[in-house]
JSON list of C-alpha atoms in Angstrom, two decimals:
[
{"chain": "A", "resi": 2, "resn": "UNK", "atom": "CA", "xyz": [-1.83, 16.16, -10.72]},
{"chain": "A", "resi": 3, "resn": "UNK", "atom": "CA", "xyz": [1.22, 14.77, -8.94]},
{"chain": "A", "resi": 4, "resn": "UNK", "atom": "CA", "xyz": [0.65, 13.24, -5.53]},
{"chain": "A", "resi": 5, "resn": "UNK", "atom": "CA", "xyz": [2.65, 11.40, -2.91]},
{"chain": "A", "resi": 6, "resn": "UNK", "atom": "CA", "xyz": [2.02, 8.26, -0.88]},
{"chain": "A", "resi": 7, "resn": "UNK", "atom": "CA", "xyz": [4.04, 5.81, 1.18]},
{"chain": "A", "resi": 8, "resn": "UNK", "atom": "CA", "xyz": [4.04, 2.22, -0.09]},
{"chain": "A", "resi": 9, "resn": "UNK", "atom": "CA", "xyz": [6.15, -0.46, 1.59]},
{"chain": "A", "resi": 10, "resn": "UNK", "atom": "CA", "xyz": [7.90, 2.34, 3.53]},
{"chain": "A", "resi": 11, "resn": "UNK", "atom": "CA", "xyz": [8.98, 3.93, 0.25]},
{"chain": "A", "resi": 12, "resn": "UNK", "atom": "CA", "xyz": [8.14, 7.56, -0.49]},
{"chain": "A", "resi": 13, "resn": "UNK", "atom": "CA", "xyz": [6.23, 7.18, -3.76]},
{"chain": "A", "resi": 14, "resn": "UNK", "atom": "CA", "xyz": [5.33, 9.77, -6.39]},
{"chain": "A", "resi": 15, "resn": "UNK", "atom": "CA", "xyz": [2.31, 9.22, -8.65]},
{"chain": "A", "resi": 16, "resn": "UNK", "atom": "CA", "xyz": [0.15, 10.97, -11.20]},
{"chain": "A", "resi": 17, "resn": "UNK", "atom": "CA", "xyz": [-3.62, 11.05, -10.67]},
{"chain": "A", "resi": 18, "resn": "UNK", "atom": "CA", "xyz": [-5.88, 13.04, -12.94]},
{"chain": "A", "resi": 19, "resn": "UNK", "atom": "CA", "xyz": [-9.22, 12.86, -14.74]},
{"chain": "A", "resi": 20, "resn": "UNK", "atom": "CA", "xyz": [-12.69, 12.19, -13.38]},
{"chain": "A", "resi": 21, "resn": "UNK", "atom": "CA", "xyz": [-13.95, 9.37, -15.56]},
{"chain": "A", "resi": 22, "resn": "UNK", "atom": "CA", "xyz": [-15.36, 6.19, -14.05]},
{"chain": "A", "resi": 23, "resn": "UNK", "atom": "CA", "xyz": [-13.00, 4.03, -16.09]},
{"chain": "A", "resi": 24, "resn": "UNK", "atom": "CA", "xyz": [-9.51, 3.97, -14.61]},
{"chain": "A", "resi": 25, "resn": "UNK", "atom": "CA", "xyz": [-6.30, 3.52, -16.58]},
{"chain": "A", "resi": 26, "resn": "UNK", "atom": "CA", "xyz": [-3.38, 2.27, -14.49]},
{"chain": "A", "resi": 27, "resn": "UNK", "atom": "CA", "xyz": [-0.27, 3.33, -16.42]},
{"chain": "A", "resi": 28, "resn": "UNK", "atom": "CA", "xyz": [3.09, 1.66, -15.75]},
{"chain": "A", "resi": 29, "resn": "UNK", "atom": "CA", "xyz": [6.06, 3.59, -17.11]},
{"chain": "A", "resi": 30, "resn": "UNK", "atom": "CA", "xyz": [9.30, 2.54, -18.78]},
{"chain": "A", "resi": 31, "resn": "UNK", "atom": "CA", "xyz": [12.67, 2.06, -17.09]},
{"chain": "A", "resi": 32, "resn": "UNK", "atom": "CA", "xyz": [13.87, 5.22, -15.30]},
{"chain": "A", "resi": 33, "resn": "UNK", "atom": "CA", "xyz": [11.22, 7.32, -17.06]},
{"chain": "A", "resi": 34, "resn": "UNK", "atom": "CA", "xyz": [9.43, 9.97, -14.98]},
{"chain": "A", "resi": 35, "resn": "UNK", "atom": "CA", "xyz": [5.68, 10.21, -15.53]},
{"chain": "A", "resi": 36, "resn": "UNK", "atom": "CA", "xyz": [6.08, 13.60, -17.24]},
{"chain": "A", "resi": 37, "resn": "UNK", "atom": "CA", "xyz": [7.38, 11.77, -20.34]},
{"chain": "A", "resi": 38, "resn": "UNK", "atom": "CA", "xyz": [3.87, 10.37, -20.87]},
{"chain": "A", "resi": 39, "resn": "UNK", "atom": "CA", "xyz": [1.93, 13.59, -20.42]},
{"chain": "A", "resi": 40, "resn": "UNK", "atom": "CA", "xyz": [0.65, 13.56, -24.02]},
{"chain": "A", "resi": 41, "resn": "UNK", "atom": "CA", "xyz": [-0.85, 10.11, -23.43]},
{"chain": "A", "resi": 42, "resn": "UNK", "atom": "CA", "xyz": [-2.44, 11.25, -20.18]},
{"chain": "A", "resi": 43, "resn": "UNK", "atom": "CA", "xyz": [-3.91, 14.31, -21.87]},
{"chain": "A", "resi": 44, "resn": "UNK", "atom": "CA", "xyz": [-5.40, 12.14, -24.61]},
{"chain": "A", "resi": 45, "resn": "UNK", "atom": "CA", "xyz": [-6.97, 9.75, -22.09]},
{"chain": "A", "resi": 46, "resn": "UNK", "atom": "CA", "xyz": [-8.38, 12.58, -19.99]},
{"chain": "A", "resi": 47, "resn": "UNK", "atom": "CA", "xyz": [-9.99, 13.92, -23.15]},
{"chain": "A", "resi": 48, "resn": "UNK", "atom": "CA", "xyz": [-11.66, 10.53, -23.58]},
{"chain": "A", "resi": 49, "resn": "UNK", "atom": "CA", "xyz": [-13.08, 10.74, -20.05]},
{"chain": "A", "resi": 50, "resn": "UNK", "atom": "CA", "xyz": [-10.70, 8.33, -18.34]},
{"chain": "A", "resi": 51, "resn": "UNK", "atom": "CA", "xyz": [-9.09, 8.72, -14.94]},
{"chain": "A", "resi": 52, "resn": "UNK", "atom": "CA", "xyz": [-5.34, 8.09, -15.17]},
{"chain": "A", "resi": 53, "resn": "UNK", "atom": "CA", "xyz": [-3.24, 6.83, -12.29]},
{"chain": "A", "resi": 54, "resn": "UNK", "atom": "CA", "xyz": [0.48, 6.36, -12.91]},
{"chain": "A", "resi": 55, "resn": "UNK", "atom": "CA", "xyz": [2.84, 5.45, -10.06]},
{"chain": "A", "resi": 56, "resn": "UNK", "atom": "CA", "xyz": [6.56, 6.07, -10.40]},
{"chain": "A", "resi": 57, "resn": "UNK", "atom": "CA", "xyz": [8.03, 2.77, -9.28]},
{"chain": "A", "resi": 58, "resn": "UNK", "atom": "CA", "xyz": [10.99, 2.62, -6.84]},
{"chain": "A", "resi": 59, "resn": "UNK", "atom": "CA", "xyz": [14.19, 4.03, -8.28]},
{"chain": "A", "resi": 60, "resn": "UNK", "atom": "CA", "xyz": [12.38, 5.94, -11.04]},
{"chain": "A", "resi": 61, "resn": "UNK", "atom": "CA", "xyz": [11.34, 9.57, -11.26]},
{"chain": "A", "resi": 62, "resn": "UNK", "atom": "CA", "xyz": [10.95, 11.09, -7.79]},
{"chain": "A", "resi": 63, "resn": "UNK", "atom": "CA", "xyz": [10.19, 7.79, -6.04]},
{"chain": "A", "resi": 64, "resn": "UNK", "atom": "CA", "xyz": [12.93, 6.59, -3.70]},
{"chain": "A", "resi": 65, "resn": "UNK", "atom": "CA", "xyz": [15.04, 3.56, -4.59]},
{"chain": "A", "resi": 66, "resn": "UNK", "atom": "CA", "xyz": [14.15, 0.13, -3.21]},
{"chain": "A", "resi": 67, "resn": "UNK", "atom": "CA", "xyz": [16.15, -0.94, -0.16]},
{"chain": "A", "resi": 68, "resn": "UNK", "atom": "CA", "xyz": [17.91, -3.62, -2.22]},
{"chain": "A", "resi": 69, "resn": "UNK", "atom": "CA", "xyz": [17.97, -4.95, -5.76]},
{"chain": "A", "resi": 70, "resn": "UNK", "atom": "CA", "xyz": [14.43, -5.84, -6.84]},
{"chain": "A", "resi": 71, "resn": "UNK", "atom": "CA", "xyz": [13.25, -8.39, -9.38]},
{"chain": "A", "resi": 72, "resn": "UNK", "atom": "CA", "xyz": [10.02, -8.15, -11.38]},
{"chain": "A", "resi": 73, "resn": "UNK", "atom": "CA", "xyz": [8.00, -9.94, -8.68]},
{"chain": "A", "resi": 74, "resn": "UNK", "atom": "CA", "xyz": [8.93, -7.33, -6.07]},
{"chain": "A", "resi": 75, "resn": "UNK", "atom": "CA", "xyz": [7.87, -4.53, -8.39]},
{"chain": "A", "resi": 76, "resn": "UNK", "atom": "CA", "xyz": [4.59, -6.35, -9.04]},
{"chain": "A", "resi": 77, "resn": "UNK", "atom": "CA", "xyz": [4.02, -6.71, -5.28]},
{"chain": "A", "resi": 78, "resn": "UNK", "atom": "CA", "xyz": [4.69, -2.99, -4.93]},
{"chain": "A", "resi": 79, "resn": "UNK", "atom": "CA", "xyz": [2.10, -2.15, -7.61]},
{"chain": "A", "resi": 80, "resn": "UNK", "atom": "CA", "xyz": [-0.46, -4.44, -5.98]},
{"chain": "A", "resi": 81, "resn": "UNK", "atom": "CA", "xyz": [0.08, -2.73, -2.63]},
{"chain": "A", "resi": 82, "resn": "UNK", "atom": "CA", "xyz": [-0.26, 0.63, -4.37]},
{"chain": "A", "resi": 83, "resn": "UNK", "atom": "CA", "xyz": [-3.56, -0.48, -5.92]},
{"chain": "A", "resi": 84, "resn": "UNK", "atom": "CA", "xyz": [-4.81, -1.77, -2.58]},
{"chain": "A", "resi": 85, "resn": "UNK", "atom": "CA", "xyz": [-3.97, 1.53, -0.88]},
{"chain": "A", "resi": 86, "resn": "UNK", "atom": "CA", "xyz": [-5.89, 3.49, -3.54]},
{"chain": "A", "resi": 87, "resn": "UNK", "atom": "CA", "xyz": [-8.77, 1.01, -3.71]},
{"chain": "A", "resi": 88, "resn": "UNK", "atom": "CA", "xyz": [-8.12, -0.01, -7.33]},
{"chain": "A", "resi": 89, "resn": "UNK", "atom": "CA", "xyz": [-9.42, -3.43, -8.34]},
{"chain": "A", "resi": 90, "resn": "UNK", "atom": "CA", "xyz": [-10.86, -2.99, -11.85]},
{"chain": "A", "resi": 91, "resn": "UNK", "atom": "CA", "xyz": [-8.61, -1.14, -14.29]},
{"chain": "A", "resi": 92, "resn": "UNK", "atom": "CA", "xyz": [-7.45, -0.82, -17.87]},
{"chain": "A", "resi": 93, "resn": "UNK", "atom": "CA", "xyz": [-3.75, -1.60, -17.79]},
{"chain": "A", "resi": 94, "resn": "UNK", "atom": "CA", "xyz": [-1.46, 0.42, -20.01]},
{"chain": "A", "resi": 95, "resn": "UNK", "atom": "CA", "xyz": [2.31, 0.42, -20.02]},
{"chain": "A", "resi": 96, "resn": "UNK", "atom": "CA", "xyz": [5.50, 1.14, -21.88]},
{"chain": "A", "resi": 97, "resn": "UNK", "atom": "CA", "xyz": [8.75, -0.84, -22.05]},
{"chain": "A", "resi": 98, "resn": "UNK", "atom": "CA", "xyz": [9.74, -2.00, -18.52]},
{"chain": "A", "resi": 99, "resn": "UNK", "atom": "CA", "xyz": [6.21, -1.39, -17.23]},
{"chain": "A", "resi": 100, "resn": "UNK", "atom": "CA", "xyz": [4.93, -4.12, -19.54]},
{"chain": "A", "resi": 101, "resn": "UNK", "atom": "CA", "xyz": [6.90, -6.70, -17.56]},
{"chain": "A", "resi": 102, "resn": "UNK", "atom": "CA", "xyz": [4.74, -5.83, -14.58]},
{"chain": "A", "resi": 103, "resn": "UNK", "atom": "CA", "xyz": [1.59, -5.90, -16.71]},
{"chain": "A", "resi": 104, "resn": "UNK", "atom": "CA", "xyz": [2.34, -9.41, -17.97]},
{"chain": "A", "resi": 105, "resn": "UNK", "atom": "CA", "xyz": [2.63, -10.78, -14.43]},
{"chain": "A", "resi": 106, "resn": "UNK", "atom": "CA", "xyz": [-0.39, -8.85, -13.19]},
{"chain": "A", "resi": 107, "resn": "UNK", "atom": "CA", "xyz": [-2.57, -10.18, -16.03]},
{"chain": "A", "resi": 108, "resn": "UNK", "atom": "CA", "xyz": [-1.34, -13.77, -15.85]},
{"chain": "A", "resi": 109, "resn": "UNK", "atom": "CA", "xyz": [-0.49, -14.51, -12.20]},
{"chain": "A", "resi": 110, "resn": "UNK", "atom": "CA", "xyz": [-2.64, -12.04, -10.25]},
{"chain": "A", "resi": 111, "resn": "UNK", "atom": "CA", "xyz": [-6.05, -12.10, -11.92]},
{"chain": "A", "resi": 112, "resn": "UNK", "atom": "CA", "xyz": [-7.63, -12.68, -8.52]},
{"chain": "A", "resi": 113, "resn": "UNK", "atom": "CA", "xyz": [-6.15, -9.46, -7.12]},
{"chain": "A", "resi": 114, "resn": "UNK", "atom": "CA", "xyz": [-6.79, -6.99, -9.91]},
{"chain": "A", "resi": 115, "resn": "UNK", "atom": "CA", "xyz": [-9.35, -7.23, -12.70]},
{"chain": "A", "resi": 116, "resn": "UNK", "atom": "CA", "xyz": [-8.25, -6.22, -16.18]},
{"chain": "A", "resi": 117, "resn": "UNK", "atom": "CA", "xyz": [-10.33, -6.90, -19.27]},
{"chain": "A", "resi": 118, "resn": "UNK", "atom": "CA", "xyz": [-8.47, -4.51, -21.55]},
{"chain": "A", "resi": 119, "resn": "UNK", "atom": "CA", "xyz": [-4.80, -3.56, -21.88]},
{"chain": "A", "resi": 120, "resn": "UNK", "atom": "CA", "xyz": [-2.56, -1.42, -24.07]},
{"chain": "A", "resi": 121, "resn": "UNK", "atom": "CA", "xyz": [1.11, -2.38, -24.47]},
{"chain": "A", "resi": 122, "resn": "UNK", "atom": "CA", "xyz": [3.52, 0.15, -25.97]},
{"chain": "A", "resi": 123, "resn": "UNK", "atom": "CA", "xyz": [6.89, -1.23, -27.13]},
{"chain": "A", "resi": 124, "resn": "UNK", "atom": "CA", "xyz": [6.88, -3.66, -24.25]},
{"chain": "A", "resi": 125, "resn": "UNK", "atom": "CA", "xyz": [9.71, -5.53, -22.57]},
{"chain": "A", "resi": 126, "resn": "UNK", "atom": "CA", "xyz": [9.47, -9.13, -21.41]},
{"chain": "A", "resi": 127, "resn": "UNK", "atom": "CA", "xyz": [11.38, -11.12, -24.01]},
{"chain": "A", "resi": 128, "resn": "UNK", "atom": "CA", "xyz": [15.07, -11.61, -23.27]},
{"chain": "A", "resi": 129, "resn": "UNK", "atom": "CA", "xyz": [17.57, -10.88, -26.08]},
{"chain": "A", "resi": 130, "resn": "UNK", "atom": "CA", "xyz": [21.27, -11.57, -25.84]},
{"chain": "A", "resi": 131, "resn": "UNK", "atom": "CA", "xyz": [22.59, -8.14, -24.87]},
{"chain": "A", "resi": 132, "resn": "UNK", "atom": "CA", "xyz": [24.83, -6.80, -22.05]},
{"chain": "A", "resi": 133, "resn": "UNK", "atom": "CA", "xyz": [23.25, -4.81, -19.22]},
{"chain": "A", "resi": 134, "resn": "UNK", "atom": "CA", "xyz": [25.18, -1.70, -20.20]},
{"chain": "A", "resi": 135, "resn": "UNK", "atom": "CA", "xyz": [23.29, -1.75, -23.50]},
{"chain": "A", "resi": 136, "resn": "UNK", "atom": "CA", "xyz": [19.92, -1.38, -21.75]},
{"chain": "A", "resi": 137, "resn": "UNK", "atom": "CA", "xyz": [21.13, 1.44, -19.57]},
{"chain": "A", "resi": 138, "resn": "UNK", "atom": "CA", "xyz": [22.61, 3.27, -22.54]},
{"chain": "A", "resi": 139, "resn": "UNK", "atom": "CA", "xyz": [19.54, 2.87, -24.76]},
{"chain": "A", "resi": 140, "resn": "UNK", "atom": "CA", "xyz": [16.86, 3.65, -22.18]},
{"chain": "A", "resi": 141, "resn": "UNK", "atom": "CA", "xyz": [18.51, 6.68, -20.60]},
{"chain": "A", "resi": 142, "resn": "UNK", "atom": "CA", "xyz": [20.04, 8.15, -23.75]},
{"chain": "A", "resi": 143, "resn": "UNK", "atom": "CA", "xyz": [16.84, 7.94, -25.80]},
{"chain": "A", "resi": 144, "resn": "UNK", "atom": "CA", "xyz": [14.71, 9.20, -22.93]},
{"chain": "A", "resi": 145, "resn": "UNK", "atom": "CA", "xyz": [16.92, 12.27, -22.46]},
{"chain": "A", "resi": 146, "resn": "UNK", "atom": "CA", "xyz": [16.88, 12.93, -26.20]},
{"chain": "A", "resi": 147, "resn": "UNK", "atom": "CA", "xyz": [13.09, 12.81, -26.35]},
{"chain": "A", "resi": 148, "resn": "UNK", "atom": "CA", "xyz": [12.72, 15.13, -23.37]},
{"chain": "A", "resi": 149, "resn": "UNK", "atom": "CA", "xyz": [15.05, 17.84, -24.71]},
{"chain": "A", "resi": 150, "resn": "UNK", "atom": "CA", "xyz": [13.29, 17.78, -28.07]},
{"chain": "A", "resi": 151, "resn": "UNK", "atom": "CA", "xyz": [10.18, 19.21, -26.40]},
{"chain": "A", "resi": 152, "resn": "UNK", "atom": "CA", "xyz": [9.94, 22.96, -25.75]},
{"chain": "A", "resi": 153, "resn": "UNK", "atom": "CA", "xyz": [9.77, 22.68, -21.97]},
{"chain": "A", "resi": 154, "resn": "UNK", "atom": "CA", "xyz": [12.30, 19.86, -21.76]},
{"chain": "A", "resi": 155, "resn": "UNK", "atom": "CA", "xyz": [14.77, 21.68, -23.99]},
{"chain": "A", "resi": 156, "resn": "UNK", "atom": "CA", "xyz": [14.58, 24.83, -21.88]},
{"chain": "A", "resi": 157, "resn": "UNK", "atom": "CA", "xyz": [15.23, 23.05, -18.60]},
{"chain": "A", "resi": 158, "resn": "UNK", "atom": "CA", "xyz": [17.42, 20.11, -19.59]},
{"chain": "A", "resi": 159, "resn": "UNK", "atom": "CA", "xyz": [19.49, 21.13, -22.65]},
{"chain": "A", "resi": 160, "resn": "UNK", "atom": "CA", "xyz": [22.71, 21.82, -20.67]},
{"chain": "A", "resi": 161, "resn": "UNK", "atom": "CA", "xyz": [22.45, 18.44, -18.97]},
{"chain": "A", "resi": 162, "resn": "UNK", "atom": "CA", "xyz": [21.71, 16.79, -22.31]},
{"chain": "A", "resi": 163, "resn": "UNK", "atom": "CA", "xyz": [24.79, 18.30, -23.96]},
{"chain": "A", "resi": 164, "resn": "UNK", "atom": "CA", "xyz": [26.93, 16.93, -21.16]},
{"chain": "A", "resi": 165, "resn": "UNK", "atom": "CA", "xyz": [25.23, 13.52, -21.28]},
{"chain": "A", "resi": 166, "resn": "UNK", "atom": "CA", "xyz": [25.51, 13.30, -25.07]},
{"chain": "A", "resi": 167, "resn": "UNK", "atom": "CA", "xyz": [29.26, 13.71, -24.83]},
{"chain": "A", "resi": 168, "resn": "UNK", "atom": "CA", "xyz": [29.49, 10.84, -22.37]},
{"chain": "A", "resi": 169, "resn": "UNK", "atom": "CA", "xyz": [26.76, 8.54, -23.67]},
{"chain": "A", "resi": 170, "resn": "UNK", "atom": "CA", "xyz": [27.32, 4.85, -23.27]},
{"chain": "A", "resi": 171, "resn": "UNK", "atom": "CA", "xyz": [28.45, 2.68, -20.40]},
{"chain": "A", "resi": 172, "resn": "UNK", "atom": "CA", "xyz": [29.06, 5.77, -18.23]},
{"chain": "A", "resi": 173, "resn": "UNK", "atom": "CA", "xyz": [25.29, 5.95, -17.64]},
{"chain": "A", "resi": 174, "resn": "UNK", "atom": "CA", "xyz": [25.28, 2.44, -16.28]},
{"chain": "A", "resi": 175, "resn": "UNK", "atom": "CA", "xyz": [28.49, 2.93, -14.30]},
{"chain": "A", "resi": 176, "resn": "UNK", "atom": "CA", "xyz": [27.12, 6.06, -12.61]},
{"chain": "A", "resi": 177, "resn": "UNK", "atom": "CA", "xyz": [23.98, 4.30, -11.37]},
{"chain": "A", "resi": 178, "resn": "UNK", "atom": "CA", "xyz": [23.74, 3.20, -7.76]},
{"chain": "A", "resi": 179, "resn": "UNK", "atom": "CA", "xyz": [24.63, -0.40, -6.91]},
{"chain": "A", "resi": 180, "resn": "UNK", "atom": "CA", "xyz": [21.00, -1.03, -5.97]},
{"chain": "A", "resi": 181, "resn": "UNK", "atom": "CA", "xyz": [19.70, 0.01, -9.39]},
{"chain": "A", "resi": 182, "resn": "UNK", "atom": "CA", "xyz": [22.46, -1.86, -11.23]},
{"chain": "A", "resi": 183, "resn": "UNK", "atom": "CA", "xyz": [21.49, -5.00, -9.35]},
{"chain": "A", "resi": 184, "resn": "UNK", "atom": "CA", "xyz": [17.83, -4.30, -10.02]},
{"chain": "A", "resi": 185, "resn": "UNK", "atom": "CA", "xyz": [18.43, -3.95, -13.76]},
{"chain": "A", "resi": 186, "resn": "UNK", "atom": "CA", "xyz": [20.33, -7.23, -13.85]},
{"chain": "A", "resi": 187, "resn": "UNK", "atom": "CA", "xyz": [17.46, -9.02, -12.12]},
{"chain": "A", "resi": 188, "resn": "UNK", "atom": "CA", "xyz": [14.79, -7.43, -14.29]},
{"chain": "A", "resi": 189, "resn": "UNK", "atom": "CA", "xyz": [16.20, -7.81, -17.80]},
{"chain": "A", "resi": 190, "resn": "UNK", "atom": "CA", "xyz": [17.28, -11.43, -17.37]},
{"chain": "A", "resi": 191, "resn": "UNK", "atom": "CA", "xyz": [13.77, -12.78, -16.77]},
{"chain": "A", "resi": 192, "resn": "UNK", "atom": "CA", "xyz": [11.99, -14.04, -19.87]},
{"chain": "A", "resi": 193, "resn": "UNK", "atom": "CA", "xyz": [8.19, -13.84, -19.58]},
{"chain": "A", "resi": 194, "resn": "UNK", "atom": "CA", "xyz": [7.10, -15.60, -22.77]},
{"chain": "A", "resi": 195, "resn": "UNK", "atom": "CA", "xyz": [5.78, -18.59, -20.80]},
{"chain": "A", "resi": 196, "resn": "UNK", "atom": "CA", "xyz": [3.18, -16.36, -19.08]},
{"chain": "A", "resi": 197, "resn": "UNK", "atom": "CA", "xyz": [1.75, -14.69, -22.17]},
{"chain": "A", "resi": 198, "resn": "UNK", "atom": "CA", "xyz": [-0.60, -17.53, -23.06]},
{"chain": "A", "resi": 199, "resn": "UNK", "atom": "CA", "xyz": [-2.40, -17.08, -19.72]},
{"chain": "A", "resi": 200, "resn": "UNK", "atom": "CA", "xyz": [-3.44, -13.49, -20.44]},
{"chain": "A", "resi": 201, "resn": "UNK", "atom": "CA", "xyz": [-7.20, -13.31, -21.09]},
{"chain": "A", "resi": 202, "resn": "UNK", "atom": "CA", "xyz": [-7.53, -9.56, -21.53]},
{"chain": "A", "resi": 203, "resn": "UNK", "atom": "CA", "xyz": [-8.02, -7.90, -24.90]},
{"chain": "A", "resi": 204, "resn": "UNK", "atom": "CA", "xyz": [-4.57, -6.50, -25.65]},
{"chain": "A", "resi": 205, "resn": "UNK", "atom": "CA", "xyz": [-3.70, -3.71, -28.08]},
{"chain": "A", "resi": 206, "resn": "UNK", "atom": "CA", "xyz": [0.00, -3.82, -28.94]},
{"chain": "A", "resi": 207, "resn": "UNK", "atom": "CA", "xyz": [1.45, -0.58, -30.36]},
{"chain": "A", "resi": 208, "resn": "UNK", "atom": "CA", "xyz": [5.02, -0.78, -31.63]},
{"chain": "A", "resi": 209, "resn": "UNK", "atom": "CA", "xyz": [7.53, 1.53, -33.24]},
{"chain": "A", "resi": 210, "resn": "UNK", "atom": "CA", "xyz": [8.75, 0.05, -36.52]},
{"chain": "A", "resi": 211, "resn": "UNK", "atom": "CA", "xyz": [12.37, 0.99, -35.83]},
{"chain": "A", "resi": 212, "resn": "UNK", "atom": "CA", "xyz": [12.55, 0.23, -32.12]},
{"chain": "A", "resi": 213, "resn": "UNK", "atom": "CA", "xyz": [16.04, -1.05, -31.29]},
{"chain": "A", "resi": 214, "resn": "UNK", "atom": "CA", "xyz": [15.49, -1.35, -27.53]},
{"chain": "A", "resi": 215, "resn": "UNK", "atom": "CA", "xyz": [12.54, -3.76, -27.67]},
{"chain": "A", "resi": 216, "resn": "UNK", "atom": "CA", "xyz": [12.44, -4.68, -31.38]},
{"chain": "A", "resi": 217, "resn": "UNK", "atom": "CA", "xyz": [9.30, -5.12, -33.45]},
{"chain": "A", "resi": 218, "resn": "UNK", "atom": "CA", "xyz": [9.92, -8.88, -33.45]},
{"chain": "A", "resi": 219, "resn": "UNK", "atom": "CA", "xyz": [9.11, -8.82, -29.70]},
{"chain": "A", "resi": 220, "resn": "UNK", "atom": "CA", "xyz": [5.71, -7.32, -30.48]},
{"chain": "A", "resi": 221, "resn": "UNK", "atom": "CA", "xyz": [5.09, -9.94, -33.14]},
{"chain": "A", "resi": 222, "resn": "UNK", "atom": "CA", "xyz": [5.95, -12.67, -30.66]},
{"chain": "A", "resi": 223, "resn": "UNK", "atom": "CA", "xyz": [3.58, -11.21, -28.06]},
{"chain": "A", "resi": 224, "resn": "UNK", "atom": "CA", "xyz": [0.80, -11.05, -30.64]},
{"chain": "A", "resi": 225, "resn": "UNK", "atom": "CA", "xyz": [1.26, -14.75, -31.36]},
{"chain": "A", "resi": 226, "resn": "UNK", "atom": "CA", "xyz": [1.43, -15.82, -27.72]},
{"chain": "A", "resi": 227, "resn": "UNK", "atom": "CA", "xyz": [-1.34, -13.66, -26.21]},
{"chain": "A", "resi": 228, "resn": "UNK", "atom": "CA", "xyz": [-4.74, -15.18, -27.08]},
{"chain": "A", "resi": 229, "resn": "UNK", "atom": "CA", "xyz": [-6.59, -11.90, -27.69]},
{"chain": "A", "resi": 230, "resn": "UNK", "atom": "CA", "xyz": [-3.89, -9.53, -28.90]},
{"chain": "A", "resi": 231, "resn": "UNK", "atom": "CA", "xyz": [-3.62, -7.35, -31.98]},
{"chain": "A", "resi": 232, "resn": "UNK", "atom": "CA", "xyz": [-0.52, -5.50, -33.17]},
{"chain": "A", "resi": 233, "resn": "UNK", "atom": "CA", "xyz": [-0.40, -2.02, -34.70]},
{"chain": "A", "resi": 234, "resn": "UNK", "atom": "CA", "xyz": [2.95, -0.86, -36.12]},
{"chain": "A", "resi": 235, "resn": "UNK", "atom": "CA", "xyz": [3.90, 2.83, -36.14]},
{"chain": "A", "resi": 236, "resn": "UNK", "atom": "CA", "xyz": [6.10, 3.41, -39.17]},
{"chain": "A", "resi": 237, "resn": "UNK", "atom": "CA", "xyz": [9.06, 5.71, -38.78]},
{"chain": "A", "resi": 238, "resn": "UNK", "atom": "CA", "xyz": [8.95, 5.46, -34.99]},
{"chain": "A", "resi": 239, "resn": "UNK", "atom": "CA", "xyz": [11.35, 4.02, -32.45]},
{"chain": "A", "resi": 240, "resn": "UNK", "atom": "CA", "xyz": [10.98, 3.08, -28.79]},
{"chain": "A", "resi": 241, "resn": "UNK", "atom": "CA", "xyz": [8.81, 6.13, -28.05]},
{"chain": "A", "resi": 242, "resn": "UNK", "atom": "CA", "xyz": [6.19, 6.11, -30.85]},
{"chain": "A", "resi": 243, "resn": "UNK", "atom": "CA", "xyz": [3.94, 8.55, -28.97]},
{"chain": "A", "resi": 244, "resn": "UNK", "atom": "CA", "xyz": [6.75, 11.13, -29.26]},
{"chain": "A", "resi": 245, "resn": "UNK", "atom": "CA", "xyz": [8.13, 10.12, -32.67]},
{"chain": "A", "resi": 246, "resn": "UNK", "atom": "CA", "xyz": [4.86, 9.88, -34.57]},
{"chain": "A", "resi": 247, "resn": "UNK", "atom": "CA", "xyz": [2.12, 11.32, -32.31]},
{"chain": "A", "resi": 248, "resn": "UNK", "atom": "CA", "xyz": [-0.56, 11.68, -35.00]},
{"chain": "A", "resi": 249, "resn": "UNK", "atom": "CA", "xyz": [-0.27, 8.04, -36.02]},
{"chain": "A", "resi": 250, "resn": "UNK", "atom": "CA", "xyz": [0.06, 6.83, -32.44]},
{"chain": "A", "resi": 251, "resn": "UNK", "atom": "CA", "xyz": [-2.99, 8.67, -31.16]},
{"chain": "A", "resi": 252, "resn": "UNK", "atom": "CA", "xyz": [-4.97, 7.67, -34.22]},
{"chain": "A", "resi": 253, "resn": "UNK", "atom": "CA", "xyz": [-4.35, 4.05, -33.22]},
{"chain": "A", "resi": 254, "resn": "UNK", "atom": "CA", "xyz": [-5.25, 4.84, -29.61]},
{"chain": "A", "resi": 255, "resn": "UNK", "atom": "CA", "xyz": [-8.45, 6.56, -30.70]},
{"chain": "A", "resi": 256, "resn": "UNK", "atom": "CA", "xyz": [-9.55, 3.50, -32.66]},
{"chain": "A", "resi": 257, "resn": "UNK", "atom": "CA", "xyz": [-8.45, 1.06, -29.98]},
{"chain": "A", "resi": 258, "resn": "UNK", "atom": "CA", "xyz": [-9.81, 2.76, -26.87]}
]
């Protein structure tokens, strides 16, 4: 169920469903609306979890931040969100950009939110040498492609996709607001490897073998640096393994949850 709340004077959209006592706080990828992760939410609800997934500022239906935000400001936003909803003991789960927030929450803010278990899906946090336009192109282009390949997404978004496909590339980045361009520059240029050794939670890393946005080598690095992490590789999958290879992905989730 989609709900709305005001956090830091920002009109915020979030998903809240399931009645289990164990709560999964899900942090989405860059620019991805929560609907992209519905299959994951359905799986977790079937396992008797409650799922709460905020759309962070500038993503989905949540309003943009008032200025360019770095990772710390997004983390502060999530902490305020958790405080407003009374969340203090959760299973953290995230994809891509959301993993940056998870890393800081689990390493720097253990006193504010308890997390003994986490699931990282093709996570960001290790800085490669790539231009900002690359990130915008990869994240938005692949997200749109995955959405239109679903029955509902294809029905509603195919005309937009055909237009976007013809103009894929730096145009996506150039058409973004100045606030979100600045935000992206602040976010992707922060390397978080130095924090990974301070994460005490049990971490399940799930990675698409062919991910070219956050490559498999990033997952291998995280496995080495996080004290209690294990890596599962989804063969034949890219940055969205839960959409590319759902049977394999949810088999790993079933064993790991």
